[in-house]
Structures are given as structure tokens and as C-alpha cells.
Amino acid sequence: MVERKVDASVMPKAIWGLAGKDLLSFSEMTADALIGLVEWARVIKRWQRVGRPYRPLDGRSVALIFEKPSMRTRLSFDVGVSRLGGHPVYVSGEEIGLGKREEIRDVARVLSRYVDAVVLRTFGQERLEELAAFANVPVINALSDRFHPTQLVADLLTILEKKNKLCGVTVAWVGDGNNVLNSWLQAAALCGMHLRIATPSGFEPDDAVVTAAAQQAAVQGGSITLFHDPVEAVREAEILYTDVWTSMGQEEEEEKRSVAFAGFQVDASLVSHAAPDALVMHCLPAHRGQEISEEVLEGSHSIVFDEAENRLYAHEAILDALMRIPGKEMSKGDAQ
Ligand code: CP
Ligand code: NVA
């Protein structure tokens, strides 16, 4: 894939096609649209860093529904909607009782009459799919058991900023074959990256996601390789990425997992096997002494707080693209 020069004055045409769509995973997304979103997030970041107002969501509302705990995702969507001139409405999943107090399809149709987009963090991907099927406003996956796509837009933005490219970058994932990794597989494949994955035996990522990603990666000039040895996986890696060993909803497996994942900690010794200027990422929250050592998390290779900051701009780009009113091009003129 050719590195493109971005016109930092108008929303990239590659993301116009996302208007009105859902973001449940990257399975329906094109490479150009994903890269366009990342580029647009970078533009929005630059504008906001110099205090240039950009309010494409003026007069529009976004429901933020969380059925699981969240700090980064919840706050950055809330602040992001406000920065774009919109009105965020937070409600806990418990209060709405999706599928308990009220059927998901009914909630979807009522919400669509109040708000202009819905952001949902939930346990089941199928709950997002049902909500999206019945809503006539965009539905955004703010993390499910299967995928965490909004995290990846921020991760890619962070890598683009640090390495000035995405295509051809070698990333090593060390840890669990979880929701964040599934989104990494889809995103890395679309961007033509080389993703080297080390999980303990029995904790590999979803077969179907790996197969589809390997096919897509080959088209884009990237690759997907699975390992059980973290040292092998991190060789040549420019980025090391890890996440918790026990995701939300798996708490009863915590003891079993801490045994299975022994040897999969991203520590100084593991980092020493990667490229000398390798950067370490983690979606956070982190558990020092488990998936990552204190020394690495706080050390010079770590970019985890830049990564966390970028959730804000990534979410703004996603909202802007999905909530764009076709025919009304958002341009520099809107940002004055
Ligand atoms: N990385 C991430 O999604 O963080 P939160 O769970 O705090 O939202
Ligand atoms: N894999 C983790 C990510 C948290 C942001 C979880 O699902 O709990």
C-alpha cells in the first residue's frame, strides 16, 4: 500500500462512505476507510491542539451505554462528543436493562428517535448486532467480548505518529487471544502490517478471525504469524503490545489464567529481544507484575499514555465520519 499525503483541510473521501454506518468491527471496512479514519483523527488532533474549534455535531446527541466498567472509552467518548459540539447522554446498561427490562429491538427503535448515534459497551457482540439491526442511527462498539475497534483507531494513530507509517510495521502481540487482539488482527491486516502473535497454548485468537485476517494481510502486503514463544514473536518487532490476561467477564478464570500466562509478561528481558527502538503499547488498564512489568510500563519504550490520549481524537474521527450528513462536506471552513 502506498503511503498517502493527507490534505489536512477536508475529511478524506475514503471515509465519506462510512456516513450512517455502524462500527461493530472492521470486518466490513476497507483499508482506505480505516486509514482515512486514522488520518482524520490526526487532523482533528492538530486542530484541537491549537485550539481551533470544530463542531460538526452541533445540535446532535449521542447515547453512551455501558454494561461493563470503563474509564478511557467512556470519558473520551463523552468529552469527544462535547468537543465536536454535540451532546453526550451517558446511561448505565443496568438502568436501561437491555434485553432484560426491555427488548433490544425496542430500545433500538426508541433511541433512534432521541439520539443521532449510540455507543454501546456490552458483553455480547450479538447484542450490538441486534441493536444495530433495529436502530436507524449509527451504532458504535465500545468493546464487546469479541472486538474493540475504537481502541484500534487510537492505536493506529499512535503508531502513525511515532513511526510515520502503518504499512509494513511489525507488531508483536504478547498475551491473550482476546477481543483487542481480534480487532488488532482485522486492523493490522487492512493496514498491511506484520502481526506476530504469542499466546499460551489454548489461548489463541479466534480461528475465523485469524483466517480472514491472514487473507486480507496477504492482499495488503502484510502477514499474520502465530507463536507460542514470546521471544520468537517479538524478534524484529517495532511495536510490542499486551493487554490483561483476564478480560472483563472472565474473572472466574483468573487463577487458571495467571498460571497459563506465566512467561508471557512484557518485561525488560522480552523487550531486549525486539528491535532496539521498539515501542511498548497497552490498551490499559494495566496490571503491573502480570502482563507487563512496572519497569517497562514506566520505562522509555512505553507510549501507553500517548496511546490513551489518542482515544479522544480517534473517537472524534469515528463520530464525525459515521454521523456525517451526506452532502455536507466537513472542511476547514467548519473549523473556524
Ligand atoms: N482501553 C479501554 O478501553 O479502557 P477502558 O476500559 O477504561 O474504557
Ligand atoms: N481485554 C480487555 C480490554 C479492556 C479495555 C477486556 O475486555 O477487559
mmCIF file of C-alpha atoms and ligand atoms in Angstrom:
data_model
loop_
_atom_site.group_PDB
_atom_site.id
_atom_site.type_symbol
_atom_site.label_atom_id
_atom_site.label_comp_id
_atom_site.label_asym_id
_atom_site.label_seq_id
_atom_site.Cartn_x
_atom_site.Cartn_y
_atom_site.Cartn_z
ATOM 1 C CA MET A 1 0.000 0.000 0.000
ATOM 2 C CA VAL A 2 1.297 3.412 -0.934
ATOM 3 C CA GLU A 3 1.729 5.956 1.844
ATOM 4 C CA ARG A 4 -0.611 8.796 1.044
ATOM 5 C CA LYS A 5 -0.222 12.512 1.521
ATOM 6 C CA VAL A 6 -3.139 13.820 3.536
ATOM 7 C CA ASP A 7 -4.912 17.020 2.644
ATOM 8 C CA ALA A 8 -5.368 18.297 6.180
ATOM 9 C CA SER A 9 -8.236 20.555 5.246
ATOM 10 C CA VAL A 10 -11.054 18.222 4.336
ATOM 11 C CA MET A 11 -12.335 14.905 5.578
ATOM 12 C CA PRO A 12 -10.668 12.201 3.422
ATOM 13 C CA LYS A 13 -13.058 10.982 0.722
ATOM 14 C CA ALA A 14 -12.212 7.416 1.746
ATOM 15 C CA ILE A 15 -14.303 7.883 4.882
ATOM 16 C CA TRP A 16 -17.310 9.573 3.319
ATOM 17 C CA GLY A 17 -18.731 6.106 2.698
ATOM 18 C CA LEU A 18 -18.880 5.497 6.464
ATOM 19 C CA ALA A 19 -21.657 8.078 6.892
ATOM 20 C CA GLY A 20 -24.683 6.458 8.515
ATOM 21 C CA LYS A 21 -22.875 3.137 9.005
ATOM 22 C CA ASP A 22 -22.232 1.186 12.217
ATOM 23 C CA LEU A 23 -18.815 0.360 13.621
ATOM 24 C CA LEU A 24 -19.177 -3.068 15.231
ATOM 25 C CA SER A 25 -15.853 -4.468 13.988
ATOM 26 C CA PHE A 26 -13.599 -3.855 10.978
ATOM 27 C CA SER A 27 -14.962 -6.834 9.047
ATOM 28 C CA GLU A 28 -16.924 -4.588 6.672
ATOM 29 C CA MET A 29 -14.340 -1.813 6.467
ATOM 30 C CA THR A 30 -11.999 -1.104 3.573
ATOM 31 C CA ALA A 31 -8.298 -0.443 4.059
ATOM 32 C CA ASP A 32 -8.723 3.095 2.712
ATOM 33 C CA ALA A 33 -11.573 3.848 5.105
ATOM 34 C CA LEU A 34 -9.642 2.630 8.155
ATOM 35 C CA ILE A 35 -6.505 4.535 7.192
ATOM 36 C CA GLY A 36 -8.663 7.547 6.345
ATOM 37 C CA LEU A 37 -10.182 7.465 9.832
ATOM 38 C CA VAL A 38 -6.731 7.412 11.390
ATOM 39 C CA GLU A 39 -5.583 10.305 9.211
ATOM 40 C CA TRP A 40 -8.708 12.263 10.069
ATOM 41 C CA ALA A 41 -8.114 11.660 13.778
ATOM 42 C CA ARG A 42 -4.629 13.135 13.311
ATOM 43 C CA VAL A 43 -6.067 16.227 11.634
ATOM 44 C CA ILE A 44 -8.662 16.724 14.395
ATOM 45 C CA LYS A 45 -5.901 16.331 16.992
ATOM 46 C CA ARG A 46 -3.809 19.026 15.327
ATOM 47 C CA TRP A 47 -6.756 21.395 15.128
ATOM 48 C CA GLN A 48 -7.660 20.856 18.771
ATOM 49 C CA ARG A 49 -4.075 21.182 19.936
ATOM 50 C CA VAL A 50 -4.044 24.731 18.528
ATOM 51 C CA GLY A 51 -7.487 25.486 19.930
ATOM 52 C CA ARG A 52 -9.282 25.615 16.588
ATOM 53 C CA PRO A 53 -12.940 24.811 17.213
ATOM 54 C CA TYR A 54 -14.527 22.134 15.029
ATOM 55 C CA ARG A 55 -18.209 21.480 15.741
ATOM 56 C CA PRO A 56 -19.708 19.143 13.139
ATOM 57 C CA LEU A 57 -22.063 17.612 15.755
ATOM 58 C CA ASP A 58 -23.678 20.895 16.684
ATOM 59 C CA GLY A 59 -27.221 20.217 17.933
ATOM 60 C CA ARG A 60 -26.819 16.420 17.790
ATOM 61 C CA SER A 61 -26.906 13.887 20.635
ATOM 62 C CA VAL A 62 -25.075 10.620 21.252
ATOM 63 C CA ALA A 63 -26.186 7.948 23.761
ATOM 64 C CA LEU A 64 -23.315 6.298 25.640
ATOM 65 C CA ILE A 65 -24.462 2.992 27.147
ATOM 66 C CA PHE A 66 -22.012 0.959 29.201
ATOM 67 C CA GLU A 67 -22.816 -2.520 30.548
ATOM 68 C CA LYS A 68 -19.226 -3.024 31.752
ATOM 69 C CA PRO A 69 -16.810 -0.742 33.604
ATOM 70 C CA SER A 70 -14.821 1.804 31.586
ATOM 71 C CA MET A 71 -12.661 4.827 32.215
ATOM 72 C CA ARG A 72 -10.931 5.748 28.934
ATOM 73 C CA THR A 73 -13.658 4.783 26.488
ATOM 74 C CA ARG A 74 -16.494 6.326 28.429
ATOM 75 C CA LEU A 75 -14.716 9.595 29.200
ATOM 76 C CA SER A 76 -13.129 10.049 25.801
ATOM 77 C CA PHE A 77 -16.435 9.498 24.010
ATOM 78 C CA ASP A 78 -18.155 11.883 26.414
ATOM 79 C CA VAL A 79 -15.522 14.611 26.026
ATOM 80 C CA GLY A 80 -15.163 13.900 22.293
ATOM 81 C CA VAL A 81 -18.875 14.393 21.581
ATOM 82 C CA SER A 82 -18.784 17.682 23.526
ATOM 83 C CA ARG A 83 -15.652 18.898 21.722
ATOM 84 C CA LEU A 84 -17.395 18.291 18.388
ATOM 85 C CA GLY A 85 -20.284 20.449 19.582
ATOM 86 C CA GLY A 86 -22.671 17.578 20.323
ATOM 87 C CA HIS A 87 -24.493 16.458 23.448
ATOM 88 C CA PRO A 88 -23.407 13.171 25.104
ATOM 89 C CA VAL A 89 -26.022 11.293 27.140
ATOM 90 C CA TYR A 90 -24.493 8.651 29.417
ATOM 91 C CA VAL A 91 -26.658 5.887 30.798
ATOM 92 C CA SER A 92 -25.606 2.679 32.536
ATOM 93 C CA GLY A 93 -26.622 -0.581 30.938
ATOM 94 C CA GLU A 94 -28.223 -1.570 34.227
ATOM 95 C CA GLU A 95 -30.590 1.357 34.072
ATOM 96 C CA ILE A 96 -31.743 0.627 30.530
ATOM 97 C CA GLY A 97 -31.838 -3.137 31.150
ATOM 98 C CA LEU A 98 -31.095 -4.007 27.518
ATOM 99 C CA GLY A 99 -32.789 -7.330 26.851
ATOM 100 C CA LYS A 100 -33.975 -7.571 30.468
ATOM 101 C CA ARG A 101 -36.231 -4.631 31.265
ATOM 102 C CA GLU A 102 -36.900 -4.159 27.573
ATOM 103 C CA GLU A 103 -36.149 -5.982 24.351
ATOM 104 C CA ILE A 104 -33.083 -4.754 22.465
ATOM 105 C CA ARG A 105 -35.098 -4.168 19.285
ATOM 106 C CA ASP A 106 -37.495 -1.872 21.156
ATOM 107 C CA VAL A 107 -34.660 0.064 22.805
ATOM 108 C CA ALA A 108 -33.031 0.461 19.371
ATOM 109 C CA ARG A 109 -36.100 1.997 17.796
ATOM 110 C CA VAL A 110 -36.812 4.346 20.688
ATOM 111 C CA LEU A 111 -33.183 5.501 20.961
ATOM 112 C CA SER A 112 -33.155 6.221 17.225
ATOM 113 C CA ARG A 113 -35.895 8.783 17.784
ATOM 114 C CA TYR A 114 -33.961 10.595 20.541
ATOM 115 C CA VAL A 115 -30.308 10.495 19.551
ATOM 116 C CA ASP A 116 -28.150 10.617 16.426
ATOM 117 C CA ALA A 117 -25.768 7.752 17.340
ATOM 118 C CA VAL A 118 -25.431 5.062 20.014
ATOM 119 C CA VAL A 119 -22.164 3.943 21.617
ATOM 120 C CA LEU A 120 -22.501 0.607 23.440
ATOM 121 C CA ARG A 121 -20.073 -1.397 25.595
ATOM 122 C CA THR A 122 -21.516 -4.829 26.198
ATOM 123 C CA PHE A 123 -20.676 -8.449 26.923
ATOM 124 C CA GLY A 124 -22.044 -9.948 23.719
ATOM 125 C CA GLN A 125 -21.247 -8.910 20.153
ATOM 126 C CA GLU A 126 -24.668 -10.292 19.199
ATOM 127 C CA ARG A 127 -26.289 -7.631 21.403
ATOM 128 C CA LEU A 128 -24.564 -4.934 19.360
ATOM 129 C CA GLU A 129 -25.612 -6.634 16.153
ATOM 130 C CA GLU A 130 -29.252 -6.750 17.245
ATOM 131 C CA LEU A 131 -29.181 -3.125 18.356
ATOM 132 C CA ALA A 132 -27.627 -2.093 15.047
ATOM 133 C CA ALA A 133 -30.131 -4.122 13.038
ATOM 134 C CA PHE A 134 -33.070 -2.266 14.583
ATOM 135 C CA ALA A 135 -31.537 1.209 15.054
ATOM 136 C CA ASN A 136 -31.601 3.683 12.219
ATOM 137 C CA VAL A 137 -28.714 5.707 13.630
ATOM 138 C CA PRO A 138 -25.050 4.553 13.702
ATOM 139 C CA VAL A 139 -24.156 2.071 16.457
ATOM 140 C CA ILE A 140 -20.541 2.027 17.691
ATOM 141 C CA ASN A 141 -18.951 -0.906 19.529
ATOM 142 C CA ALA A 142 -17.208 0.495 22.591
ATOM 143 C CA LEU A 143 -15.914 -3.056 23.413
ATOM 144 C CA SER A 144 -17.616 -6.413 23.397
ATOM 145 C CA ASP A 145 -16.474 -9.936 24.197
ATOM 146 C CA ARG A 146 -15.294 -10.200 20.552
ATOM 147 C CA PHE A 147 -13.937 -6.847 19.375
ATOM 148 C CA HIS A 148 -12.683 -3.435 20.483
ATOM 149 C CA PRO A 149 -12.447 -1.481 17.206
ATOM 150 C CA THR A 150 -12.378 2.057 18.610
ATOM 151 C CA GLN A 151 -9.241 1.156 20.606
ATOM 152 C CA LEU A 152 -7.527 0.206 17.360
ATOM 153 C CA VAL A 153 -8.169 3.533 15.663
ATOM 154 C CA ALA A 154 -6.331 5.177 18.576
ATOM 155 C CA ASP A 155 -3.570 2.554 18.481
ATOM 156 C CA LEU A 156 -3.008 3.070 14.764
ATOM 157 C CA LEU A 157 -2.982 6.838 15.210
ATOM 158 C CA THR A 158 -0.309 6.426 17.891
ATOM 159 C CA ILE A 159 1.820 4.210 15.656
ATOM 160 C CA LEU A 160 1.401 6.578 12.704
ATOM 161 C CA GLU A 161 2.583 9.469 14.891
ATOM 162 C CA LYS A 162 5.589 7.586 16.269
ATOM 163 C CA LYS A 163 6.697 5.667 13.159
ATOM 164 C CA ASN A 164 5.218 7.881 10.449
ATOM 165 C CA LYS A 165 3.784 4.840 8.689
ATOM 166 C CA LEU A 166 1.459 1.897 9.234
ATOM 167 C CA CYS A 167 2.058 -0.298 6.211
ATOM 168 C CA GLY A 168 4.949 -2.700 6.817
ATOM 169 C CA VAL A 169 5.259 -2.019 10.560
ATOM 170 C CA THR A 170 5.951 -5.175 12.598
ATOM 171 C CA VAL A 171 3.819 -5.527 15.713
ATOM 172 C CA ALA A 172 4.134 -8.296 18.295
ATOM 173 C CA TRP A 173 1.138 -9.151 20.434
ATOM 174 C CA VAL A 174 2.068 -10.961 23.643
ATOM 175 C CA GLY A 175 -0.695 -12.395 25.806
ATOM 176 C CA ASP A 176 -4.296 -13.460 25.497
ATOM 177 C CA GLY A 177 -6.161 -14.146 22.246
ATOM 178 C CA ASN A 178 -8.893 -11.737 23.262
ATOM 179 C CA ASN A 179 -11.233 -9.028 21.943
ATOM 180 C CA VAL A 180 -8.475 -6.433 21.494
ATOM 181 C CA LEU A 181 -6.361 -8.954 19.575
ATOM 182 C CA ASN A 182 -9.308 -9.793 17.279
ATOM 183 C CA SER A 183 -9.542 -6.105 16.398
ATOM 184 C CA TRP A 184 -5.756 -5.970 16.008
ATOM 185 C CA LEU A 185 -5.924 -8.861 13.550
ATOM 186 C CA GLN A 186 -8.513 -7.100 11.406
ATOM 187 C CA ALA A 187 -6.799 -3.712 11.573
ATOM 188 C CA ALA A 188 -3.252 -4.941 11.005
ATOM 189 C CA ALA A 189 -4.410 -6.937 8.005
ATOM 190 C CA LEU A 190 -6.163 -3.922 6.449
ATOM 191 C CA CYS A 191 -3.104 -1.735 7.014
ATOM 192 C CA GLY A 192 -0.600 -4.235 5.574
ATOM 193 C CA MET A 193 1.230 -4.660 8.874
ATOM 194 C CA HIS A 194 3.141 -7.716 10.068
ATOM 195 C CA LEU A 195 1.420 -9.033 13.197
ATOM 196 C CA ARG A 196 3.308 -11.655 15.208
ATOM 197 C CA ILE A 197 1.185 -13.154 17.968
ATOM 198 C CA ALA A 198 2.386 -15.101 21.015
ATOM 199 C CA THR A 199 -0.254 -16.714 23.212
ATOM 200 C CA PRO A 200 -0.076 -19.700 25.533
ATOM 201 C CA SER A 201 -1.463 -22.881 24.062
ATOM 202 C CA GLY A 202 -5.243 -22.871 24.434
ATOM 203 C CA PHE A 203 -5.488 -19.062 24.378
ATOM 204 C CA GLU A 204 -5.055 -18.472 20.644
ATOM 205 C CA PRO A 205 -7.279 -15.942 18.891
ATOM 206 C CA ASP A 206 -10.453 -16.929 17.077
ATOM 207 C CA ASP A 207 -9.694 -19.185 14.071
ATOM 208 C CA ALA A 208 -12.144 -17.481 11.741
ATOM 209 C CA VAL A 209 -10.762 -14.037 12.550
ATOM 210 C CA VAL A 210 -7.178 -15.269 12.021
ATOM 211 C CA THR A 211 -8.005 -16.890 8.674
ATOM 212 C CA ALA A 212 -9.814 -13.814 7.327
ATOM 213 C CA ALA A 213 -7.026 -11.545 8.578
ATOM 214 C CA ALA A 214 -4.286 -13.688 7.029
ATOM 215 C CA GLN A 215 -6.061 -13.496 3.660
ATOM 216 C CA GLN A 216 -6.548 -9.730 3.900
ATOM 217 C CA ALA A 217 -2.960 -9.206 5.111
ATOM 218 C CA ALA A 218 -1.611 -11.074 2.082
ATOM 219 C CA VAL A 219 -3.576 -8.739 -0.225
ATOM 220 C CA GLN A 220 -2.165 -5.674 1.547
ATOM 221 C CA GLY A 221 1.435 -6.971 1.706
ATOM 222 C CA GLY A 222 1.338 -7.762 5.425
ATOM 223 C CA SER A 223 1.353 -11.037 7.360
ATOM 224 C CA ILE A 224 -0.092 -12.777 10.419
ATOM 225 C CA THR A 225 2.050 -15.318 12.294
ATOM 226 C CA LEU A 226 1.116 -17.280 15.421
ATOM 227 C CA PHE A 227 3.653 -18.394 18.050
ATOM 228 C CA HIS A 228 3.634 -19.921 21.493
ATOM 229 C CA ASP A 229 7.026 -18.469 22.361
ATOM 230 C CA PRO A 230 7.007 -14.728 23.196
ATOM 231 C CA VAL A 231 10.748 -14.374 22.480
ATOM 232 C CA GLU A 232 10.240 -15.694 18.935
ATOM 233 C CA ALA A 233 7.231 -13.418 18.395
ATOM 234 C CA VAL A 234 8.967 -10.192 19.418
ATOM 235 C CA ARG A 235 12.031 -10.661 17.211
ATOM 236 C CA GLU A 236 12.351 -7.630 14.883
ATOM 237 C CA ALA A 237 9.166 -6.148 16.334
ATOM 238 C CA GLU A 238 8.894 -2.361 16.255
ATOM 239 C CA ILE A 239 5.826 -2.400 18.488
ATOM 240 C CA LEU A 240 5.145 -4.723 21.454
ATOM 241 C CA TYR A 241 1.520 -4.832 22.547
ATOM 242 C CA THR A 242 -0.095 -6.505 25.513
ATOM 243 C CA ASP A 243 -3.397 -6.497 27.372
ATOM 244 C CA VAL A 244 -4.786 -8.021 30.559
ATOM 245 C CA TRP A 245 -4.663 -11.786 30.902
ATOM 246 C CA THR A 246 -8.208 -11.857 32.266
ATOM 247 C CA SER A 247 -10.735 -9.726 30.443
ATOM 248 C CA MET A 248 -13.941 -8.373 31.924
ATOM 249 C CA GLY A 249 -16.413 -11.229 32.244
ATOM 250 C CA GLN A 250 -13.705 -13.905 32.721
ATOM 251 C CA GLU A 251 -12.984 -13.172 36.378
ATOM 252 C CA GLU A 252 -13.679 -16.753 37.494
ATOM 253 C CA GLU A 253 -10.767 -17.917 35.275
ATOM 254 C CA GLU A 254 -8.252 -15.520 36.814
ATOM 255 C CA GLU A 255 -6.288 -18.102 38.800
ATOM 256 C CA LYS A 256 -6.077 -20.588 35.930
ATOM 257 C CA ARG A 257 -5.018 -17.802 33.577
ATOM 258 C CA SER A 258 -2.263 -16.469 35.809
ATOM 259 C CA VAL A 259 -0.693 -19.948 35.741
ATOM 260 C CA ALA A 260 -1.135 -20.380 31.964
ATOM 261 C CA PHE A 261 0.314 -16.937 31.185
ATOM 262 C CA ALA A 262 3.464 -17.269 33.296
ATOM 263 C CA GLY A 263 6.344 -16.400 30.943
ATOM 264 C CA PHE A 264 4.188 -14.058 28.865
ATOM 265 C CA GLN A 265 4.980 -10.884 30.788
ATOM 266 C CA VAL A 266 6.286 -7.959 28.737
ATOM 267 C CA ASP A 267 9.367 -7.226 30.844
ATOM 268 C CA ALA A 268 12.792 -5.734 30.122
ATOM 269 C CA SER A 269 14.211 -9.092 29.118
ATOM 270 C CA LEU A 270 11.482 -9.632 26.499
ATOM 271 C CA VAL A 271 11.826 -6.053 25.208
ATOM 272 C CA SER A 272 15.560 -6.688 24.728
ATOM 273 C CA HIS A 273 14.714 -9.272 22.025
ATOM 274 C CA ALA A 274 12.701 -6.753 19.975
ATOM 275 C CA ALA A 275 14.043 -4.004 17.695
ATOM 276 C CA PRO A 276 16.258 -1.594 19.694
ATOM 277 C CA ASP A 277 13.803 1.294 19.295
ATOM 278 C CA ALA A 278 10.734 -0.863 19.911
ATOM 279 C CA LEU A 279 7.763 0.871 21.477
ATOM 280 C CA VAL A 280 5.501 -0.749 24.057
ATOM 281 C CA MET A 281 1.742 -0.315 23.954
ATOM 282 C CA HIS A 282 -1.090 -1.447 26.221
ATOM 283 C CA CYS A 283 -4.756 -0.537 25.881
ATOM 284 C CA LEU A 284 -4.957 -0.147 29.687
ATOM 285 C CA PRO A 285 -5.980 -0.735 32.428
ATOM 286 C CA ALA A 286 -2.615 -2.421 33.167
ATOM 287 C CA HIS A 287 -1.727 -4.926 35.862
ATOM 288 C CA ARG A 288 1.890 -4.323 36.770
ATOM 289 C CA GLY A 289 3.667 -7.570 37.595
ATOM 290 C CA GLN A 290 1.270 -9.621 35.455
ATOM 291 C CA GLU A 291 1.119 -8.899 31.712
ATOM 292 C CA ILE A 292 3.632 -6.044 31.979
ATOM 293 C CA SER A 293 6.408 -5.161 34.409
ATOM 294 C CA GLU A 294 6.494 -1.876 36.303
ATOM 295 C CA GLU A 295 9.894 -1.166 34.715
ATOM 296 C CA VAL A 296 8.605 -1.478 31.146
ATOM 297 C CA LEU A 297 5.311 0.307 31.726
ATOM 298 C CA GLU A 298 7.132 3.284 33.245
ATOM 299 C CA GLY A 299 10.224 2.987 31.041
ATOM 300 C CA SER A 300 11.453 4.783 27.943
ATOM 301 C CA HIS A 301 9.914 2.302 25.462
ATOM 302 C CA SER A 302 6.403 2.825 26.813
ATOM 303 C CA ILE A 303 3.935 5.026 24.909
ATOM 304 C CA VAL A 304 0.838 3.894 26.781
ATOM 305 C CA PHE A 305 -0.287 7.351 27.887
ATOM 306 C CA ASP A 306 0.060 8.875 24.404
ATOM 307 C CA GLU A 307 -1.968 5.896 23.247
ATOM 308 C CA ALA A 308 -4.634 6.546 25.897
ATOM 309 C CA GLU A 309 -4.791 10.235 24.939
ATOM 310 C CA ASN A 310 -5.391 9.300 21.327
ATOM 311 C CA ARG A 311 -8.639 7.552 22.242
ATOM 312 C CA LEU A 312 -10.114 11.040 22.324
ATOM 313 C CA TYR A 313 -9.162 12.016 18.773
ATOM 314 C CA ALA A 314 -9.886 8.556 17.407
ATOM 315 C CA HIS A 315 -13.400 8.684 18.819
ATOM 316 C CA GLU A 316 -13.950 12.163 17.450
ATOM 317 C CA ALA A 317 -12.936 10.998 13.965
ATOM 318 C CA ILE A 318 -15.209 7.961 14.213
ATOM 319 C CA LEU A 319 -18.201 10.011 15.369
ATOM 320 C CA ASP A 320 -17.562 12.658 12.743
ATOM 321 C CA ALA A 321 -17.358 10.116 9.913
ATOM 322 C CA LEU A 322 -20.305 7.946 10.950
ATOM 323 C CA MET A 323 -22.532 10.919 11.810
ATOM 324 C CA ARG A 324 -21.642 12.950 8.726
ATOM 325 C CA ILE A 325 -24.696 14.190 6.886
ATOM 326 C CA PRO A 326 -24.061 13.199 3.255
ATOM 327 C CA GLY A 327 -23.819 16.209 1.002
ATOM 328 C CA LYS A 328 -22.481 18.391 3.777
ATOM 329 C CA GLU A 329 -18.722 18.172 3.473
ATOM 330 C CA MET A 330 -16.897 18.969 6.702
ATOM 331 C CA SER A 331 -13.983 21.153 5.796
ATOM 332 C CA LYS A 332 -11.642 23.707 7.210
ATOM 333 C CA GLY A 333 -14.466 26.219 6.796
ATOM 334 C CA ASP A 334 -16.344 24.405 9.574
ATOM 335 C CA ALA A 335 -13.352 24.713 11.828
ATOM 336 C CA GLN A 336 -13.273 28.476 12.215
HETATM 337 N N1 CP B 1 -8.746 0.671 26.955
HETATM 338 C C1 CP B 1 -10.001 0.814 27.363
HETATM 339 O O1 CP B 1 -10.965 0.537 26.640
HETATM 340 O O2 CP B 1 -10.112 1.341 28.615
HETATM 341 P P1 CP B 1 -11.461 1.426 29.467
HETATM 342 O O3 CP B 1 -11.906 0.016 29.753
HETATM 343 O O4 CP B 1 -11.107 2.178 30.713
HETATM 344 O O5 CP B 1 -12.504 2.134 28.664
HETATM 345 N N1 NVA B 2 -9.422 -7.221 27.008
HETATM 346 C C1 NVA B 2 -9.833 -6.250 27.998
HETATM 347 C C2 NVA B 2 -9.759 -4.872 27.432
HETATM 348 C C3 NVA B 2 -10.109 -3.771 28.376
HETATM 349 C C4 NVA B 2 -10.038 -2.412 27.726
HETATM 350 C C5 NVA B 2 -11.237 -6.562 28.491
HETATM 351 O O1 NVA B 2 -12.092 -6.901 27.663
HETATM 352 O O2 NVA B 2 -11.471 -6.479 29.681
#
